[in-house]
Amino acid sequence: MFRFLPWKSIVKRAARAYGIADPALWLARIRSFAQPSEVAEPIELLRAGILFHARGIVNTKAIQHNLDWIWPYWVQRQFDPNDVSFIPRAFSFSHVNLTHRNWTAVGLPELSIYSIVDPRGLFTPLQDGWSIDCWLVAPDGKMVAPSRLPDAAVRQELVVSDNDLSVVTLSRLHGMTLKQTARVVVEQDQPVAELQVTATAEGAAKLVVALRPYNPEGVQFIDTIDASEPQTGWLVNDKTEVMLDRPAEQMLVSDYAHGDVSSLLHGSTERIGGNHDQPHVVCSVGMATAAAIYPFEGETTLRVRVPLQQELASLGNVEKFNPRVTWNEARRPIAKLQIPDARMQGLYDGAVQTLLLLSADEVVPGPYTYRRFWFRDACIMMNSLLAIGMPDRCRRMIEKFPSRQLRNGYFRSQDGEWDSNGQVLWFFDRYEQLTGERLSDELMATLPRAVEWIQNKRVMDDADPLHVGLLPAGFSAEHLGPNDHYYWDDFWAEAGLRSAAAIYARRSQSREAADATAKADDLRRAIDRSIHRIPAWRSLSGIPASPHRRIDSGAIGSLVADYPLQLYAAGAPPIMATVDALLRRCFLHGGFFQDMIHSGVNAYLTLDIAQTLLRAGDSRYRDLVESVAKLASPTGQWPEAIHPQTGGGCMGDGQHGWAAAEWAMMMRSLFVREEADRLVVGSGLFAEWFESDEDLVFGPTLTPWGAVTVRVANPRVEPTIHIDATWRGAPPRVDVALPGFARIDQANTAGPLPLARDENQRAAPSLHHHTLAEGSPR
């Protein structure tokens, strides 16, 4: 019925009556910047954006008028006019975290609940929930409130040990030290978020454990707080327990009208409602705060726990949680990396941990902001999971894919994005190649409709020669710009069709294989025609994001044709022209700066370019790898995009799964990477690693021919390379191509291979010195 209503006229009349500009006119103007498309904006993103800015509006009302409160780290920085993170608020209708979107998740191998820790130890145990903070107070009123401390006073690290995953935050000032260790543990077969606190002081002091109505995104309401008897915890919002392992000497509460509970720490013991032994607070605004106080001298410890059973039940994942799977068991099959660079080694271990966490149930690209499913992120993350030795997890994920396929064959994450069918078909092929297993009948039944959807979706009757035969204009990968005919979608579609052909060929289904191949060839011809028709002044001999765009940062999407899809030969001129243009125009501080939406340095896209350079034999790849390592947070994580001035996250999730996946794949590629008919071994190993006496190792990693471990023994004195493989059939061609050593083509992998140094090999000029000089225009 709504379609038959004259709603545009109704809206126009209402707007005129209230003196407001006609929204339909403005919407038409906005959409004119994009190519016409059947889905202007995916409803899923609109919904997420509404929720995001709804919180931002709450932040606007809550924060700037109450800067005497102790706020989370990002607020303390972003609202400080003396800080580089400061953002004037003026006409900003919503105040959101744009400068320090950093957090680190803790959890369990088979638990899809992610408790997060911000850069100052603020612990948020529940999904998008309130938080727990800890402070120290000296008798003279001096405080250690971690969110307010300078960077030099705080150290944070991710601890990955045998059966533990924890984030440790150490804060020191005024002769006092606060150590907070956050993790998730199992108690009586149930998950429990745990915060262990150790406080030391040169004299007397108070340890304060505080309930905070916010998290790293901003305000999160606390309406009610009830203290337990005898002062060993709270019940928050009438449902969630916070348990303290010993009674507090004093428990304080406050509501919004009386200010932050932190204001009561210096002498006043006013309570809002309740009584001395059992304080209670109800806040109509949703900004209730509470503090448990523990006086001490010298040192004290405390354990704070939040049971997660209710959270698990609300997600419907009670039966999926297996408390008996330990971190040791989960990590056992994973490819081992051993290099003398402790920073890069730690980043690999952290990346593996992130991938395990974010694939506990469905694969999600982040523990908080992006805790939802997209085929795009899932397929890229599962490709990494496969490579490092986690096929069981991947099998579990792809078994859910048929339920997400629509009757018309579309694998739908959200409307308006046309890359998903290609990605699913490509990953199905990767799964069969790397595991040697066959897809189930249920998965095979999705292939014909997926292939036909791609063919039917192509724009075959459009008069515009620039995009005829391509997929329609769409929102695509979100960060490429306004709706357009993105080559990103087309390259994924081509790769998906070729993957479907390969899957059919393995089953000797020659007719289906030939049909998928013919469709792929026809699409490739349309792509090539489109690229060749782009005026040279726009293309710069490269491949822009779409046939209607100039070379800009959106062209990063077109490089998917090289990595990971390998639709072009290594070092192909259009690919390298695109790379060179991006290096000249779109790099900042050694990383790829994405102007579109992200407006930050992007770690995983920088690594994608590094993979293309490595594949082309261009040694500039290592500058990019080193830059990405420097961009990681102290806990070894990358947000989706990084603020070029603060170094904190400015876009997306603060712990990005795609970035972790690409770091793991980059470390793998340094040791072993695949070409169509061969393995290339050692082509990315850093020269300085050969100054170490410790063996260089990566593996076992799955490849299309079997599991492979690459080891360089005695790298400093008499280096030999060992390729330990379990081939599933005839061994592939193996080329050993270590920088600085004589190349060994078609190497015999049956035994150790001595490496002879090649003095004629010279390193390429440093990328930093020649194209990324500080202060040079992008």
PDB file of C-alpha atoms in Angstrom, residues 577-772:
ATOM      1  CA  ALA A 577      50.869   0.921 -12.767  1.00  0.00           C
ATOM      2  CA  THR A 578      48.050   0.917 -10.226  1.00  0.00           C
ATOM      3  CA  VAL A 579      50.446   0.076  -7.396  1.00  0.00           C
ATOM      4  CA  ASP A 580      52.885   2.820  -8.403  1.00  0.00           C
ATOM      5  CA  ALA A 581      50.102   5.396  -8.609  1.00  0.00           C
ATOM      6  CA  LEU A 582      48.868   4.438  -5.138  1.00  0.00           C
ATOM      7  CA  LEU A 583      52.389   4.537  -3.696  1.00  0.00           C
ATOM      8  CA  ARG A 584      52.876   8.041  -5.084  1.00  0.00           C
ATOM      9  CA  ARG A 585      49.484   9.456  -4.186  1.00  0.00           C
ATOM     10  CA  CYS A 586      47.935   7.518  -1.338  1.00  0.00           C
ATOM     11  CA  PHE A 587      50.625   6.637   1.179  1.00  0.00           C
ATOM     12  CA  LEU A 588      51.234   8.341   4.505  1.00  0.00           C
ATOM     13  CA  HIS A 589      53.717   7.364   7.221  1.00  0.00           C
ATOM     14  CA  GLY A 590      54.580   4.267   5.188  1.00  0.00           C
ATOM     15  CA  GLY A 591      51.019   2.939   4.980  1.00  0.00           C
ATOM     16  CA  PHE A 592      48.115   3.109   2.557  1.00  0.00           C
ATOM     17  CA  PHE A 593      45.868   6.056   3.452  1.00  0.00           C
ATOM     18  CA  GLN A 594      42.279   5.356   2.466  1.00  0.00           C
ATOM     19  CA  ASP A 595      40.554   8.665   1.712  1.00  0.00           C
ATOM     20  CA  MET A 596      37.190   7.005   1.179  1.00  0.00           C
ATOM     21  CA  ILE A 597      35.194   6.887   4.412  1.00  0.00           C
ATOM     22  CA  HIS A 598      38.059   5.419   6.492  1.00  0.00           C
ATOM     23  CA  SER A 599      40.157   8.609   6.323  1.00  0.00           C
ATOM     24  CA  GLY A 600      42.949   6.690   7.985  1.00  0.00           C
ATOM     25  CA  VAL A 601      45.924   4.434   7.345  1.00  0.00           C
ATOM     26  CA  ASN A 602      44.709   0.925   6.593  1.00  0.00           C
ATOM     27  CA  ALA A 603      46.872  -1.994   7.719  1.00  0.00           C
ATOM     28  CA  TYR A 604      45.294  -4.823   5.739  1.00  0.00           C
ATOM     29  CA  LEU A 605      45.164  -2.878   2.473  1.00  0.00           C
ATOM     30  CA  THR A 606      48.821  -1.914   2.956  1.00  0.00           C
ATOM     31  CA  LEU A 607      49.634  -5.610   3.302  1.00  0.00           C
ATOM     32  CA  ASP A 608      47.636  -6.400   0.154  1.00  0.00           C
ATOM     33  CA  ILE A 609      49.938  -4.055  -1.778  1.00  0.00           C
ATOM     34  CA  ALA A 610      52.948  -5.665  -0.074  1.00  0.00           C
ATOM     35  CA  GLN A 611      51.750  -9.072  -1.328  1.00  0.00           C
ATOM     36  CA  THR A 612      51.548  -7.720  -4.885  1.00  0.00           C
ATOM     37  CA  LEU A 613      55.063  -6.261  -4.619  1.00  0.00           C
ATOM     38  CA  LEU A 614      56.426  -9.525  -3.205  1.00  0.00           C
ATOM     39  CA  ARG A 615      54.794 -11.498  -5.991  1.00  0.00           C
ATOM     40  CA  ALA A 616      56.356  -9.151  -8.557  1.00  0.00           C
ATOM     41  CA  GLY A 617      59.820  -9.557  -7.030  1.00  0.00           C
ATOM     42  CA  ASP A 618      59.854  -5.919  -5.910  1.00  0.00           C
ATOM     43  CA  SER A 619      61.730  -5.600  -2.609  1.00  0.00           C
ATOM     44  CA  ARG A 620      59.712  -2.552  -1.567  1.00  0.00           C
ATOM     45  CA  TYR A 621      57.287  -5.033   0.015  1.00  0.00           C
ATOM     46  CA  ARG A 622      59.415  -5.121   3.161  1.00  0.00           C
ATOM     47  CA  ASP A 623      59.022  -1.385   3.824  1.00  0.00           C
ATOM     48  CA  LEU A 624      55.265  -1.872   3.872  1.00  0.00           C
ATOM     49  CA  VAL A 625      55.509  -4.888   6.175  1.00  0.00           C
ATOM     50  CA  GLU A 626      57.676  -2.929   8.605  1.00  0.00           C
ATOM     51  CA  SER A 627      55.295   0.032   8.503  1.00  0.00           C
ATOM     52  CA  VAL A 628      52.310  -2.161   9.347  1.00  0.00           C
ATOM     53  CA  ALA A 629      54.239  -3.672  12.258  1.00  0.00           C
ATOM     54  CA  LYS A 630      54.830  -0.174  13.624  1.00  0.00           C
ATOM     55  CA  LEU A 631      51.135   0.667  13.281  1.00  0.00           C
ATOM     56  CA  ALA A 632      50.037  -2.156  15.583  1.00  0.00           C
ATOM     57  CA  SER A 633      48.758  -1.352  19.045  1.00  0.00           C
ATOM     58  CA  PRO A 634      50.762  -2.373  22.145  1.00  0.00           C
ATOM     59  CA  THR A 635      48.635  -5.546  22.298  1.00  0.00           C
ATOM     60  CA  GLY A 636      49.475  -6.338  18.664  1.00  0.00           C
ATOM     61  CA  GLN A 637      46.126  -5.375  17.127  1.00  0.00           C
ATOM     62  CA  TRP A 638      45.086  -3.141  14.258  1.00  0.00           C
ATOM     63  CA  PRO A 639      41.841  -1.180  14.091  1.00  0.00           C
ATOM     64  CA  GLU A 640      40.233  -1.010  10.663  1.00  0.00           C
ATOM     65  CA  ALA A 641      41.781   2.399  10.015  1.00  0.00           C
ATOM     66  CA  ILE A 642      44.413   4.327  11.967  1.00  0.00           C
ATOM     67  CA  HIS A 643      44.389   8.058  12.693  1.00  0.00           C
ATOM     68  CA  PRO A 644      47.470   9.544  10.993  1.00  0.00           C
ATOM     69  CA  GLN A 645      48.234  11.847  13.937  1.00  0.00           C
ATOM     70  CA  THR A 646      47.165  10.000  17.095  1.00  0.00           C
ATOM     71  CA  GLY A 647      48.080   6.497  15.924  1.00  0.00           C
ATOM     72  CA  GLY A 648      44.789   5.312  17.399  1.00  0.00           C
ATOM     73  CA  GLY A 649      41.851   3.812  15.565  1.00  0.00           C
ATOM     74  CA  CYS A 650      39.591   6.184  13.652  1.00  0.00           C
ATOM     75  CA  MET A 651      37.239   3.777  11.843  1.00  0.00           C
ATOM     76  CA  GLY A 652      35.527   0.458  12.416  1.00  0.00           C
ATOM     77  CA  ASP A 653      36.347  -2.149  15.005  1.00  0.00           C
ATOM     78  CA  GLY A 654      39.319  -1.611  17.283  1.00  0.00           C
ATOM     79  CA  GLN A 655      40.511  -5.169  16.708  1.00  0.00           C
ATOM     80  CA  HIS A 656      40.042  -6.001  13.058  1.00  0.00           C
ATOM     81  CA  GLY A 657      39.951  -9.632  11.980  1.00  0.00           C
ATOM     82  CA  TRP A 658      40.740  -8.920   8.322  1.00  0.00           C
ATOM     83  CA  ALA A 659      43.943  -7.136   9.387  1.00  0.00           C
ATOM     84  CA  ALA A 660      44.937 -10.106  11.551  1.00  0.00           C
ATOM     85  CA  ALA A 661      44.260 -12.466   8.638  1.00  0.00           C
ATOM     86  CA  GLU A 662      46.446 -10.471   6.268  1.00  0.00           C
ATOM     87  CA  TRP A 663      49.332 -10.323   8.763  1.00  0.00           C
ATOM     88  CA  ALA A 664      49.230 -14.111   9.136  1.00  0.00           C
ATOM     89  CA  MET A 665      49.145 -14.520   5.339  1.00  0.00           C
ATOM     90  CA  MET A 666      52.004 -12.047   4.930  1.00  0.00           C
ATOM     91  CA  MET A 667      54.227 -14.002   7.313  1.00  0.00           C
ATOM     92  CA  ARG A 668      53.340 -17.169   5.420  1.00  0.00           C
ATOM     93  CA  SER A 669      54.156 -15.587   2.046  1.00  0.00           C
ATOM     94  CA  LEU A 670      57.604 -14.528   3.256  1.00  0.00           C
ATOM     95  CA  PHE A 671      58.372 -18.249   3.678  1.00  0.00           C
ATOM     96  CA  VAL A 672      56.149 -19.946   1.090  1.00  0.00           C
ATOM     97  CA  ARG A 673      53.611 -18.719  -1.427  1.00  0.00           C
ATOM     98  CA  GLU A 674      51.680 -20.279  -4.267  1.00  0.00           C
ATOM     99  CA  GLU A 675      51.650 -19.653  -7.970  1.00  0.00           C
ATOM    100  CA  ALA A 676      49.406 -21.586 -10.338  1.00  0.00           C
ATOM    101  CA  ASP A 677      51.819 -24.467 -10.934  1.00  0.00           C
ATOM    102  CA  ARG A 678      54.429 -24.118  -8.206  1.00  0.00           C
ATOM    103  CA  LEU A 679      55.482 -23.107  -4.728  1.00  0.00           C
ATOM    104  CA  VAL A 680      57.926 -20.232  -4.268  1.00  0.00           C
ATOM    105  CA  VAL A 681      59.951 -20.634  -1.083  1.00  0.00           C
ATOM    106  CA  GLY A 682      61.695 -17.964   0.984  1.00  0.00           C
ATOM    107  CA  SER A 683      61.262 -15.061  -1.427  1.00  0.00           C
ATOM    108  CA  GLY A 684      60.348 -12.607   1.333  1.00  0.00           C
ATOM    109  CA  LEU A 685      62.791 -13.459   4.127  1.00  0.00           C
ATOM    110  CA  PHE A 686      64.533 -10.411   5.581  1.00  0.00           C
ATOM    111  CA  ALA A 687      68.314 -10.223   5.149  1.00  0.00           C
ATOM    112  CA  GLU A 688      68.964  -9.384   8.821  1.00  0.00           C
ATOM    113  CA  TRP A 689      67.271 -12.597   9.936  1.00  0.00           C
ATOM    114  CA  PHE A 690      70.320 -14.400   8.529  1.00  0.00           C
ATOM    115  CA  GLU A 691      72.458 -12.741  11.190  1.00  0.00           C
ATOM    116  CA  SER A 692      70.809 -14.977  13.789  1.00  0.00           C
ATOM    117  CA  ASP A 693      71.871 -18.451  14.911  1.00  0.00           C
ATOM    118  CA  GLU A 694      68.235 -19.424  15.472  1.00  0.00           C
ATOM    119  CA  ASP A 695      66.504 -21.438  12.744  1.00  0.00           C
ATOM    120  CA  LEU A 696      63.880 -19.642  10.668  1.00  0.00           C
ATOM    121  CA  VAL A 697      60.667 -21.689  10.548  1.00  0.00           C
ATOM    122  CA  PHE A 698      57.144 -21.548   9.223  1.00  0.00           C
ATOM    123  CA  GLY A 699      54.728 -24.434   9.092  1.00  0.00           C
ATOM    124  CA  PRO A 700      53.060 -26.711   8.624  1.00  0.00           C
ATOM    125  CA  THR A 701      50.945 -24.649   6.234  1.00  0.00           C
ATOM    126  CA  LEU A 702      48.375 -26.120   3.897  1.00  0.00           C
ATOM    127  CA  THR A 703      48.987 -25.698   0.156  1.00  0.00           C
ATOM    128  CA  PRO A 704      47.173 -27.129  -2.891  1.00  0.00           C
ATOM    129  CA  TRP A 705      49.710 -29.959  -2.956  1.00  0.00           C
ATOM    130  CA  GLY A 706      49.895 -30.786   0.735  1.00  0.00           C
ATOM    131  CA  ALA A 707      51.149 -29.522   4.079  1.00  0.00           C
ATOM    132  CA  VAL A 708      54.561 -27.833   3.996  1.00  0.00           C
ATOM    133  CA  THR A 709      57.029 -26.645   6.628  1.00  0.00           C
ATOM    134  CA  VAL A 710      59.917 -24.424   5.563  1.00  0.00           C
ATOM    135  CA  ARG A 711      62.987 -24.266   7.793  1.00  0.00           C
ATOM    136  CA  VAL A 712      66.240 -22.396   7.274  1.00  0.00           C
ATOM    137  CA  ALA A 713      68.841 -24.056   9.494  1.00  0.00           C
ATOM    138  CA  ASN A 714      72.027 -22.309  10.656  1.00  0.00           C
ATOM    139  CA  PRO A 715      71.057 -19.054   8.919  1.00  0.00           C
ATOM    140  CA  ARG A 716      74.162 -17.110   9.997  1.00  0.00           C
ATOM    141  CA  VAL A 717      76.964 -19.566   9.234  1.00  0.00           C
ATOM    142  CA  GLU A 718      76.069 -22.299   6.711  1.00  0.00           C
ATOM    143  CA  PRO A 719      72.408 -21.822   5.854  1.00  0.00           C
ATOM    144  CA  THR A 720      70.524 -24.783   4.471  1.00  0.00           C
ATOM    145  CA  ILE A 721      66.855 -24.864   3.605  1.00  0.00           C
ATOM    146  CA  HIS A 722      64.647 -27.789   4.572  1.00  0.00           C
ATOM    147  CA  ILE A 723      61.265 -28.280   2.940  1.00  0.00           C
ATOM    148  CA  ASP A 724      59.355 -30.848   4.943  1.00  0.00           C
ATOM    149  CA  ALA A 725      56.212 -31.740   3.040  1.00  0.00           C
ATOM    150  CA  THR A 726      53.423 -34.279   3.051  1.00  0.00           C
ATOM    151  CA  TRP A 727      52.432 -34.294  -0.609  1.00  0.00           C
ATOM    152  CA  ARG A 728      48.983 -35.613  -1.504  1.00  0.00           C
ATOM    153  CA  GLY A 729      50.098 -36.619  -4.974  1.00  0.00           C
ATOM    154  CA  ALA A 730      52.976 -35.766  -7.297  1.00  0.00           C
ATOM    155  CA  PRO A 731      55.160 -33.013  -5.773  1.00  0.00           C
ATOM    156  CA  PRO A 732      54.766 -29.600  -7.392  1.00  0.00           C
ATOM    157  CA  ARG A 733      57.560 -27.558  -8.840  1.00  0.00           C
ATOM    158  CA  VAL A 734      59.346 -25.775  -5.977  1.00  0.00           C
ATOM    159  CA  ASP A 735      61.480 -22.678  -6.616  1.00  0.00           C
ATOM    160  CA  VAL A 736      63.761 -21.487  -3.793  1.00  0.00           C
ATOM    161  CA  ALA A 737      64.240 -17.736  -4.164  1.00  0.00           C
ATOM    162  CA  LEU A 738      65.748 -16.293  -0.995  1.00  0.00           C
ATOM    163  CA  PRO A 739      66.920 -12.666  -1.386  1.00  0.00           C
ATOM    164  CA  GLY A 740      70.713 -12.483  -1.379  1.00  0.00           C
ATOM    165  CA  PHE A 741      71.164 -16.168  -2.310  1.00  0.00           C
ATOM    166  CA  ALA A 742      71.484 -17.990  -5.612  1.00  0.00           C
ATOM    167  CA  ARG A 743      68.066 -19.030  -6.880  1.00  0.00           C
ATOM    168  CA  ILE A 744      67.268 -22.756  -7.044  1.00  0.00           C
ATOM    169  CA  ASP A 745      64.580 -23.534  -9.598  1.00  0.00           C
ATOM    170  CA  GLN A 746      62.798 -26.868  -9.551  1.00  0.00           C
ATOM    171  CA  ALA A 747      64.463 -27.704  -6.253  1.00  0.00           C
ATOM    172  CA  ASN A 748      64.687 -31.283  -5.034  1.00  0.00           C
ATOM    173  CA  THR A 749      62.820 -31.211  -1.736  1.00  0.00           C
ATOM    174  CA  ALA A 750      63.888 -34.685  -0.652  1.00  0.00           C
ATOM    175  CA  GLY A 751      66.728 -33.355   1.533  1.00  0.00           C
ATOM    176  CA  PRO A 752      68.388 -30.199   2.831  1.00  0.00           C
ATOM    177  CA  LEU A 753      69.449 -27.643   0.204  1.00  0.00           C
ATOM    178  CA  PRO A 754      72.659 -25.669   0.837  1.00  0.00           C
ATOM    179  CA  LEU A 755      72.252 -21.944   0.119  1.00  0.00           C
ATOM    180  CA  ALA A 756      74.990 -20.072  -1.748  1.00  0.00           C
ATOM    181  CA  ARG A 757      75.180 -16.321  -1.226  1.00  0.00           C
ATOM    182  CA  ASP A 758      74.839 -14.253  -4.398  1.00  0.00           C
ATOM    183  CA  GLU A 759      76.769 -10.995  -4.122  1.00  0.00           C
ATOM    184  CA  ASN A 760      75.232  -9.760  -7.381  1.00  0.00           C
ATOM    185  CA  GLN A 761      71.796  -9.443  -5.809  1.00  0.00           C
ATOM    186  CA  ARG A 762      71.272  -5.881  -4.606  1.00  0.00           C
ATOM    187  CA  ALA A 763      68.388  -4.527  -2.601  1.00  0.00           C
ATOM    188  CA  ALA A 764      65.964  -2.174  -4.297  1.00  0.00           C
ATOM    189  CA  PRO A 765      65.907   1.472  -3.127  1.00  0.00           C
ATOM    190  CA  SER A 766      63.982   2.028   0.076  1.00  0.00           C
ATOM    191  CA  LEU A 767      60.412   3.018  -0.523  1.00  0.00           C
ATOM    192  CA  HIS A 768      60.524   5.386   2.434  1.00  0.00           C
ATOM    193  CA  HIS A 769      63.455   7.323   1.060  1.00  0.00           C
ATOM    194  CA  HIS A 770      62.192   7.672  -2.492  1.00  0.00           C
ATOM    195  CA  THR A 771      58.438   7.983  -2.448  1.00  0.00           C
ATOM    196  CA  LEU A 772      57.318   8.442   1.114  1.00  0.00           C
TER     197      LEU A 772
END
